[in-house]
Amino acid sequence: MSKFPPDWHQVRIGNLLTEHSDRSTSNNQHEVLSVTKDGIFSQREYFKKQIASEDNTGYKVVKRGDVVFSAMNLWMGSIDVVKEYDCGIVSPAYITMRPRAELIDTDFLSYFLRGEVMRKKYVQHSQQGASIVRRNLNKDDLLDDEVAIPPLPEQKMIAEILSGIDSAINAELVTASKVDMQYQGFLRQIFGGRSNILSLDHYSPLGELDLDISDGNYSSKYPSANEFVERGVPFIRASNMKDGSIDDNDMRFISAEKHREITKGHLKAGDILIANRGDIGKTSRVPARHIGSNINAQVVRINGGGKLNQSFLYHYLSSPFCQTLIDELTTGTALKQLPIGNIVKLLIPSPDLRTQIAIGDALDSMQKVIGISRKKVAKNSHLKRAVASDLLSGSKRVSV
């Protein structure tokens, strides 16, 4: 018994999509497009350059509504419908197909082809190739497989619902991008070396500001691999530092006993962290939930202790100007690091506290807007996955 609603049509994929291979007749006849797991993009925009052959005569011509996919990367979701371009050209290595309009709505098709049901079929009809990230598609088997699709009116309604969620996601992405551009511009304007608002006379070496600075170099007390526990006191590594805060995913923990044994590296309110190995210069603020946590040897903690406003110090350390100074203090070739003895040489601006607070608050406000937009994007993306799963499988229906 089929798990799909009885009024859905069981259709052979090869009857939904017809392969075509129209070819360009001159070089750069149309925009060169690429298909990725994120969709179809202009090569110049996505890769910041055109990676196609110098002479792309003979590339496949695609039109709005055509389906393009990579046979080797289809199992990862590298397939989509051409939506943003009236006409384009793609590498001959891609497979190009045209849907039958009397069977399937083009807007619905984009969501359907990238949905869970079809993704399982892509994996099912692909076999491991020479590379772990590439698999060989058995195209004939895939096209001979069958799928269930709703009636056209329901397809159109499903596409409208999912498109509405996409519009909300894109609006928040635009907001986050615009505010982030303003934020980056403000960082350059304020902390820009000789052209900044703060005179270079305001800068002092970090070590002369009587700040609380330490790292997670515990020598003999450093936790060994068998001392990590399933739950306990968080042991923060540079990889946990993300988006200016601490990401609890893939967090390691040590026991309370080991935590008491380690007297160095405990986090305090107002601490700012800098990665001094690996992704050197990455900066995060310690959230309240991680006060008292430990840091490992890849991380240095700095606390203004009232001498420097926490927000002001964090944004300065994150600024391109400061990151350039950090690069100059980095040592090593194969294994680069930022020794704490060099960190204390880092030049820090120290205007009056009122100015620091005003700058810190302004930059915090911008980051708050960015953070809210990113949370909305994550929430709506989760909603879209859930709604798409229900509607594309027929477990929930829409009124037409």
Short mmCIF file of C-alpha atoms in Angstrom, two decimals:
data_model
loop_
_atom_site.label_atom_id
_atom_site.label_comp_id
_atom_site.label_asym_id
_atom_site.label_seq_id
_atom_site.Cartn_x
_atom_site.Cartn_y
_atom_site.Cartn_z
CA MET A 1 0.00 0.00 0.00
CA SER A 2 1.41 3.40 -1.01
CA LYS A 3 2.27 5.81 1.77
CA PHE A 4 1.32 8.73 -0.49
CA PRO A 5 -2.23 10.16 -0.76
CA PRO A 6 -4.41 8.27 -3.28
CA ASP A 7 -4.88 11.33 -5.52
CA TRP A 8 -1.13 11.75 -6.01
CA HIS A 9 0.25 10.51 -9.35
CA GLN A 10 2.92 7.82 -9.54
CA VAL A 11 5.20 8.97 -12.36
CA ARG A 12 8.43 7.69 -13.88
CA ILE A 13 11.15 10.35 -13.37
CA GLY A 14 12.16 10.00 -17.01
CA ASN A 15 8.62 11.01 -17.99
CA LEU A 16 8.80 14.13 -15.83
CA LEU A 17 12.15 15.29 -17.18
CA THR A 18 13.47 15.05 -20.73
CA GLU A 19 17.22 15.36 -21.32
CA HIS A 20 18.38 17.91 -23.88
CA SER A 21 21.79 19.05 -25.04
CA ASP A 22 21.49 22.36 -26.89
CA ARG A 23 24.98 23.82 -27.48
CA SER A 24 26.37 27.34 -27.66
CA THR A 25 27.75 28.44 -31.02
CA SER A 26 30.15 31.17 -29.87
CA ASN A 27 32.40 32.01 -26.92
CA ASN A 28 30.65 33.61 -23.91
CA GLN A 29 27.35 33.45 -25.75
CA HIS A 30 25.54 33.59 -22.40
CA GLU A 31 26.34 33.85 -18.67
CA VAL A 32 28.34 30.83 -17.44
CA LEU A 33 26.43 29.08 -14.63
CA SER A 34 27.42 26.46 -12.05
CA VAL A 35 25.24 24.18 -9.94
CA THR A 36 26.13 23.50 -6.30
CA LYS A 37 24.35 22.03 -3.30
CA ASP A 38 23.18 25.61 -2.60
CA GLY A 39 21.62 26.12 -6.04
CA ILE A 40 22.54 27.57 -9.44
CA PHE A 41 24.82 30.62 -9.56
CA SER A 42 26.78 32.73 -11.99
CA GLN A 43 30.39 31.54 -11.89
CA ARG A 44 31.66 35.11 -11.73
CA GLU A 45 29.48 35.92 -8.73
CA TYR A 46 29.84 32.65 -6.82
CA PHE A 47 33.53 31.97 -7.35
CA LYS A 48 34.50 35.65 -7.81
CA LYS A 49 35.90 34.64 -11.18
CA GLN A 50 34.97 32.63 -14.25
CA ILE A 51 36.46 29.15 -13.93
CA ALA A 52 35.17 27.86 -17.26
CA SER A 53 37.47 27.22 -20.22
CA GLU A 54 38.74 30.30 -22.04
CA ASP A 55 36.71 29.18 -25.03
CA ASN A 56 33.32 27.92 -23.88
CA THR A 57 31.90 27.38 -27.36
CA GLY A 58 29.94 24.16 -27.28
CA TYR A 59 28.80 24.55 -23.66
CA LYS A 60 25.23 23.42 -22.97
CA VAL A 61 22.59 26.15 -23.28
CA VAL A 62 19.95 26.25 -20.53
CA LYS A 63 16.84 28.38 -20.23
CA ARG A 64 14.67 29.49 -17.33
CA GLY A 65 12.84 26.42 -16.00
CA ASP A 66 15.49 23.89 -17.11
CA VAL A 67 16.96 21.41 -14.63
CA VAL A 68 20.74 21.21 -14.22
CA PHE A 69 22.66 18.70 -12.11
CA SER A 70 26.12 17.28 -11.58
CA ALA A 71 26.15 13.51 -12.00
CA MET A 72 29.15 13.12 -9.67
CA ASN A 73 27.81 15.40 -6.93
CA LEU A 74 24.08 14.72 -7.26
CA TRP A 75 24.11 12.57 -4.12
CA MET A 76 25.08 15.73 -2.18
CA GLY A 77 22.19 17.71 -3.66
CA SER A 78 23.90 19.50 -6.57
CA ILE A 79 20.73 19.95 -8.61
CA ASP A 80 18.30 22.81 -9.19
CA VAL A 81 16.03 24.58 -11.62
CA VAL A 82 17.27 27.65 -13.51
CA LYS A 83 15.21 30.47 -11.96
CA GLU A 84 17.29 33.66 -11.96
CA TYR A 85 18.44 33.65 -15.61
CA ASP A 86 16.48 33.69 -18.86
CA CYS A 87 19.37 31.94 -20.56
CA GLY A 88 22.81 30.65 -19.60
CA ILE A 89 25.48 28.11 -20.47
CA VAL A 90 26.85 25.28 -18.33
CA SER A 91 29.74 22.85 -18.59
CA PRO A 92 29.17 19.86 -20.90
CA ALA A 93 29.86 17.70 -17.82
CA TYR A 94 26.49 18.75 -16.37
CA ILE A 95 23.26 16.95 -17.26
CA THR A 96 20.53 19.29 -18.50
CA MET A 97 16.86 18.40 -18.60
CA ARG A 98 13.53 20.05 -19.37
CA PRO A 99 10.38 19.36 -17.31
CA ARG A 100 7.00 18.54 -18.82
CA ALA A 101 4.82 21.52 -17.92
CA GLU A 102 1.61 19.49 -18.09
CA LEU A 103 2.86 17.23 -15.27
CA ILE A 104 4.83 19.42 -12.91
CA ASP A 105 4.95 23.08 -11.89
CA THR A 106 8.41 24.65 -12.32
CA ASP A 107 8.40 26.43 -8.94
CA PHE A 108 7.30 23.23 -7.18
CA LEU A 109 9.92 21.23 -9.09
CA SER A 110 12.82 23.15 -7.51
CA TYR A 111 11.67 22.24 -3.99
CA PHE A 112 10.75 18.70 -5.02
CA LEU A 113 14.14 17.93 -6.60
CA ARG A 114 15.95 19.17 -3.47
CA GLY A 115 13.58 17.46 -1.03
CA GLU A 116 14.17 14.43 1.17
CA VAL A 117 12.41 11.91 -1.11
CA MET A 118 14.55 12.76 -4.13
CA ARG A 119 17.78 13.08 -2.14
CA LYS A 120 17.37 9.48 -1.01
CA LYS A 121 16.96 8.41 -4.62
CA TYR A 122 20.12 10.28 -5.65
CA VAL A 123 22.12 8.38 -3.03
CA GLN A 124 20.41 5.10 -3.91
CA HIS A 125 21.35 5.41 -7.59
CA SER A 126 24.95 6.61 -7.00
CA GLN A 127 27.97 4.44 -6.26
CA GLN A 128 31.27 5.37 -4.60
CA GLY A 129 33.79 6.66 -7.14
CA ALA A 130 37.54 7.31 -7.00
CA SER A 131 37.02 10.25 -4.63
CA ILE A 132 35.20 10.05 -1.31
CA VAL A 133 33.18 13.17 -2.20
CA ARG A 134 32.22 12.01 -5.70
CA ARG A 135 29.95 9.17 -6.69
CA ASN A 136 29.07 7.75 -10.07
CA LEU A 137 25.39 8.22 -10.90
CA ASN A 138 23.50 5.51 -12.74
CA LYS A 139 21.41 7.99 -14.68
CA ASP A 140 19.29 5.39 -16.49
CA ASP A 141 18.31 3.73 -13.21
CA LEU A 142 17.41 7.09 -11.68
CA LEU A 143 15.24 8.10 -14.65
CA ASP A 144 13.56 4.71 -14.61
CA ASP A 145 12.62 5.10 -10.94
CA GLU A 146 9.18 6.37 -9.97
CA VAL A 147 7.99 9.19 -7.71
CA ALA A 148 4.63 10.34 -6.43
CA ILE A 149 3.61 13.95 -7.14
CA PRO A 150 0.51 15.89 -6.08
CA PRO A 151 -2.00 17.36 -8.56
CA LEU A 152 -0.84 20.57 -10.26
CA PRO A 153 -3.03 22.93 -8.16
CA GLU A 154 -1.56 21.46 -4.97
CA GLN A 155 1.95 21.71 -6.40
CA LYS A 156 1.45 25.41 -7.00
CA MET A 157 0.13 25.95 -3.47
CA ILE A 158 3.07 24.05 -1.92
CA ALA A 159 5.50 26.16 -3.96
CA GLU A 160 3.79 29.38 -2.77
CA ILE A 161 4.06 28.33 0.88
CA LEU A 162 7.73 27.38 0.67
CA SER A 163 8.51 30.45 -1.42
CA GLY A 164 6.97 32.63 1.30
CA ILE A 165 9.31 31.14 3.89
CA ASP A 166 12.25 31.64 1.52
CA SER A 167 11.29 35.32 1.14
CA ALA A 168 11.35 35.75 4.93
CA ILE A 169 14.77 34.06 5.10
CA ASN A 170 16.17 36.23 2.30
CA ALA A 171 14.85 39.42 3.91
CA GLU A 172 16.71 38.63 7.14
CA LEU A 173 19.86 37.72 5.21
CA VAL A 174 19.72 41.10 3.46
CA THR A 175 19.25 42.89 6.80
CA ALA A 176 22.17 41.02 8.38
CA SER A 177 24.39 41.72 5.36
CA LYS A 178 23.60 45.46 5.29
CA VAL A 179 24.17 45.94 9.03
CA ASP A 180 27.35 43.86 8.90
CA MET A 181 28.68 46.15 6.16
CA GLN A 182 27.91 49.14 8.40
CA TYR A 183 29.57 47.40 11.34
CA GLN A 184 32.73 46.62 9.33
CA GLY A 185 32.83 50.18 8.06
CA PHE A 186 32.50 51.52 11.60
CA LEU A 187 35.38 49.28 12.74
CA ARG A 188 37.59 50.63 9.96
CA GLN A 189 36.55 54.22 10.71
CA ILE A 190 37.23 54.01 14.45
CA PHE A 191 40.12 51.54 14.60
CA GLY A 192 41.89 52.34 11.37
CA GLY A 193 45.41 53.28 12.40
CA ARG A 194 46.42 56.79 11.39
CA SER A 195 43.08 57.70 9.76
CA ASN A 196 40.93 56.72 12.73
CA ILE A 197 38.95 58.80 15.20
CA LEU A 198 41.31 57.77 17.99
CA SER A 199 44.74 59.38 17.82
CA LEU A 200 47.71 57.01 17.87
CA ASP A 201 48.67 58.83 21.06
CA HIS A 202 45.86 56.88 22.74
CA TYR A 203 47.50 53.50 22.02
CA SER A 204 49.53 51.59 24.63
CA PRO A 205 51.01 48.07 24.75
CA LEU A 206 48.59 45.60 26.33
CA GLY A 207 51.15 44.68 28.96
CA GLU A 208 51.30 48.27 30.28
CA LEU A 209 47.56 48.51 31.00
CA ASP A 210 47.64 46.30 34.10
CA LEU A 211 45.08 43.89 32.67
CA ASP A 212 44.29 40.35 33.80
CA ILE A 213 45.82 38.08 31.14
CA SER A 214 46.42 34.32 31.20
CA ASP A 215 46.32 31.29 28.92
CA GLY A 216 45.39 27.64 29.28
CA ASN A 217 48.95 26.30 29.43
CA TYR A 218 48.61 23.95 32.41
CA SER A 219 51.91 22.06 31.89
CA SER A 220 51.71 18.76 33.82
CA LYS A 221 48.11 19.39 34.90
CA TYR A 222 46.85 19.55 31.29
CA PRO A 223 43.99 17.04 30.88
CA SER A 224 44.89 13.87 29.02
CA ALA A 225 42.48 12.30 26.53
CA ASN A 226 41.21 9.77 29.06
CA GLU A 227 40.39 12.53 31.58
CA PHE A 228 37.60 14.05 29.51
CA VAL A 229 34.16 13.10 30.77
CA GLU A 230 30.67 13.04 29.26
CA ARG A 231 29.40 15.90 31.42
CA GLY A 232 31.25 18.22 33.77
CA VAL A 233 33.06 21.55 33.63
CA PRO A 234 33.33 22.86 30.01
CA PHE A 235 36.86 22.81 28.56
CA ILE A 236 36.82 25.46 25.83
CA ARG A 237 39.03 25.13 22.76
CA ALA A 238 39.59 27.56 19.89
CA SER A 239 37.20 25.47 17.78
CA ASN A 240 34.39 26.34 20.23
CA MET A 241 34.86 30.06 19.58
CA LYS A 242 32.27 31.09 16.98
CA ASP A 243 30.53 34.31 15.92
CA GLY A 244 32.00 36.22 18.85
CA SER A 245 30.68 33.82 21.48
CA ILE A 246 31.06 30.18 22.55
CA ASP A 247 29.45 27.36 20.58
CA ASP A 248 28.57 24.44 22.85
CA ASN A 249 28.57 21.92 20.00
CA ASP A 250 31.45 19.45 20.25
CA MET A 251 32.32 20.80 23.71
CA ARG A 252 34.69 18.77 25.89
CA PHE A 253 34.31 18.46 29.65
CA ILE A 254 36.55 17.73 32.63
CA SER A 255 35.53 16.48 36.05
CA ALA A 256 34.99 18.86 38.98
CA GLU A 257 38.03 17.25 40.64
CA LYS A 258 40.25 17.99 37.64
CA HIS A 259 38.81 21.48 37.48
CA ARG A 260 39.83 22.13 41.12
CA GLU A 261 43.30 20.78 40.37
CA ILE A 262 43.71 23.29 37.56
CA THR A 263 43.97 26.71 39.14
CA LYS A 264 44.90 28.58 35.94
CA GLY A 265 42.63 29.48 33.04
CA HIS A 266 39.29 29.68 34.86
CA LEU A 267 37.01 32.13 33.07
CA LYS A 268 35.65 35.22 34.79
CA ALA A 269 32.88 37.70 34.05
CA GLY A 270 34.01 40.12 31.35
CA ASP A 271 36.66 37.81 29.90
CA ILE A 272 37.50 38.06 26.22
CA LEU A 273 39.19 35.12 24.49
CA ILE A 274 41.75 35.17 21.68
CA ALA A 275 42.86 32.06 19.81
CA ASN A 276 46.66 31.94 19.85
CA ARG A 277 47.03 28.75 17.81
CA GLY A 278 45.20 27.44 14.77
CA ASP A 279 42.81 30.20 13.73
CA ILE A 280 45.02 32.85 15.35
CA GLY A 281 43.31 36.09 16.34
CA LYS A 282 39.77 34.69 16.44
CA THR A 283 38.04 36.56 19.26
CA SER A 284 35.03 35.75 21.44
CA ARG A 285 33.30 37.11 24.51
CA VAL A 286 32.59 34.72 27.37
CA PRO A 287 28.83 34.33 27.96
CA ALA A 288 27.53 34.15 31.53
CA ARG A 289 26.92 30.39 31.26
CA HIS A 290 30.66 29.80 30.84
CA ILE A 291 31.96 31.80 33.80
CA GLY A 292 34.13 29.33 35.69
CA SER A 293 34.82 27.16 32.64
CA ASN A 294 38.35 26.23 31.59
CA ILE A 295 40.30 27.08 28.46
CA ASN A 296 42.95 24.99 26.75
CA ALA A 297 46.40 25.95 25.53
CA GLN A 298 45.03 27.34 22.24
CA VAL A 299 43.25 30.20 24.01
CA VAL A 300 44.28 33.34 25.91
CA ARG A 301 41.87 35.23 28.18
CA ILE A 302 41.97 39.01 28.70
CA ASN A 303 39.94 40.97 31.25
CA GLY A 304 39.87 44.77 31.29
CA GLY A 305 38.96 44.76 34.97
CA GLY A 306 37.26 48.15 34.68
CA LYS A 307 40.23 49.82 32.99
CA LEU A 308 38.89 49.00 29.54
CA ASN A 309 35.23 48.66 28.63
CA GLN A 310 34.59 45.02 27.72
CA SER A 311 32.61 45.78 24.55
CA PHE A 312 35.13 48.38 23.39
CA LEU A 313 38.03 45.95 23.90
CA TYR A 314 36.23 43.07 22.16
CA HIS A 315 35.36 45.10 19.05
CA TYR A 316 38.86 46.52 18.84
CA LEU A 317 40.43 43.05 19.02
CA SER A 318 38.05 41.93 16.25
CA SER A 319 38.88 44.90 14.00
CA PRO A 320 40.93 44.48 10.79
CA PHE A 321 43.51 46.97 12.15
CA CYS A 322 44.11 44.90 15.29
CA GLN A 323 44.09 41.65 13.33
CA THR A 324 46.93 43.07 11.21
CA LEU A 325 48.89 43.83 14.39
CA ILE A 326 48.22 40.29 15.61
CA ASP A 327 49.56 38.86 12.34
CA GLU A 328 52.78 40.82 12.85
CA LEU A 329 53.18 39.30 16.33
CA THR A 330 52.57 35.73 15.14
CA THR A 331 55.58 33.41 15.15
CA GLY A 332 56.44 30.09 13.52
CA THR A 333 56.07 28.76 9.98
CA ALA A 334 54.61 25.25 9.89
CA LEU A 335 52.98 25.64 13.31
CA LYS A 336 52.06 29.27 13.83
CA GLN A 337 51.27 30.61 17.26
CA LEU A 338 50.81 33.85 19.16
CA PRO A 339 52.82 33.54 22.40
CA ILE A 340 51.43 35.34 25.41
CA GLY A 341 54.77 37.19 25.56
CA ASN A 342 53.88 38.73 22.20
CA ILE A 343 50.24 39.37 23.05
CA VAL A 344 51.30 41.79 25.81
CA LYS A 345 53.03 43.86 23.07
CA LEU A 346 49.74 44.33 21.23
CA LEU A 347 48.85 48.02 20.90
CA ILE A 348 45.52 48.83 22.56
CA PRO A 349 43.64 52.16 22.32
CA SER A 350 42.67 53.52 25.72
CA PRO A 351 40.62 56.73 25.42
CA ASP A 352 38.53 57.92 28.35
CA LEU A 353 36.00 55.41 29.65
CA ARG A 354 33.01 57.46 28.48
CA THR A 355 34.27 57.32 24.87
CA GLN A 356 34.93 53.59 25.18
CA ILE A 357 31.39 52.93 26.43
CA ALA A 358 29.82 55.02 23.65
CA ILE A 359 31.80 53.18 20.97
CA GLY A 360 31.21 49.78 22.53
CA ASP A 361 27.46 50.36 22.89
CA ALA A 362 27.11 51.51 19.27
CA LEU A 363 28.96 48.47 17.93
CA ASP A 364 27.06 46.15 20.28
CA SER A 365 23.76 47.50 18.89
CA MET A 366 24.83 46.66 15.35
CA GLN A 367 25.90 43.16 16.31
CA LYS A 368 22.63 42.64 18.17
CA VAL A 369 20.66 43.38 14.99
CA ILE A 370 22.88 40.98 13.04
CA GLY A 371 22.44 38.31 15.70
CA ILE A 372 18.64 38.68 15.74
CA SER A 373 18.50 38.36 11.94
CA ARG A 374 20.73 35.27 11.99
CA LYS A 375 18.51 33.65 14.64
CA LYS A 376 15.45 34.36 12.51
CA VAL A 377 17.20 32.82 9.49
CA ALA A 378 18.01 29.70 11.52
CA LYS A 379 14.46 29.50 12.87
CA ASN A 380 12.85 29.95 9.45
CA SER A 381 15.28 27.49 7.86
CA HIS A 382 14.27 24.90 10.44
CA LEU A 383 10.61 25.71 9.78
CA LYS A 384 11.11 25.35 6.03
CA ARG A 385 12.73 21.91 6.40
CA ALA A 386 9.85 20.71 8.58
CA VAL A 387 7.12 22.15 6.33
CA ALA A 388 8.80 20.90 3.15
CA SER A 389 9.16 17.41 4.63
CA ASP A 390 5.43 17.31 5.45
CA LEU A 391 4.13 18.83 2.22
CA LEU A 392 6.45 17.03 -0.20
CA SER A 393 5.70 13.65 1.36
CA GLY A 394 1.95 14.20 1.51
CA SER A 395 1.81 13.68 5.29
CA LYS A 396 0.13 17.09 5.46
CA ARG A 397 -2.10 18.51 2.76
CA VAL A 398 -2.97 22.03 1.70
CA SER A 399 -6.41 23.26 0.74
CA VAL A 400 -6.70 24.15 -2.93
#
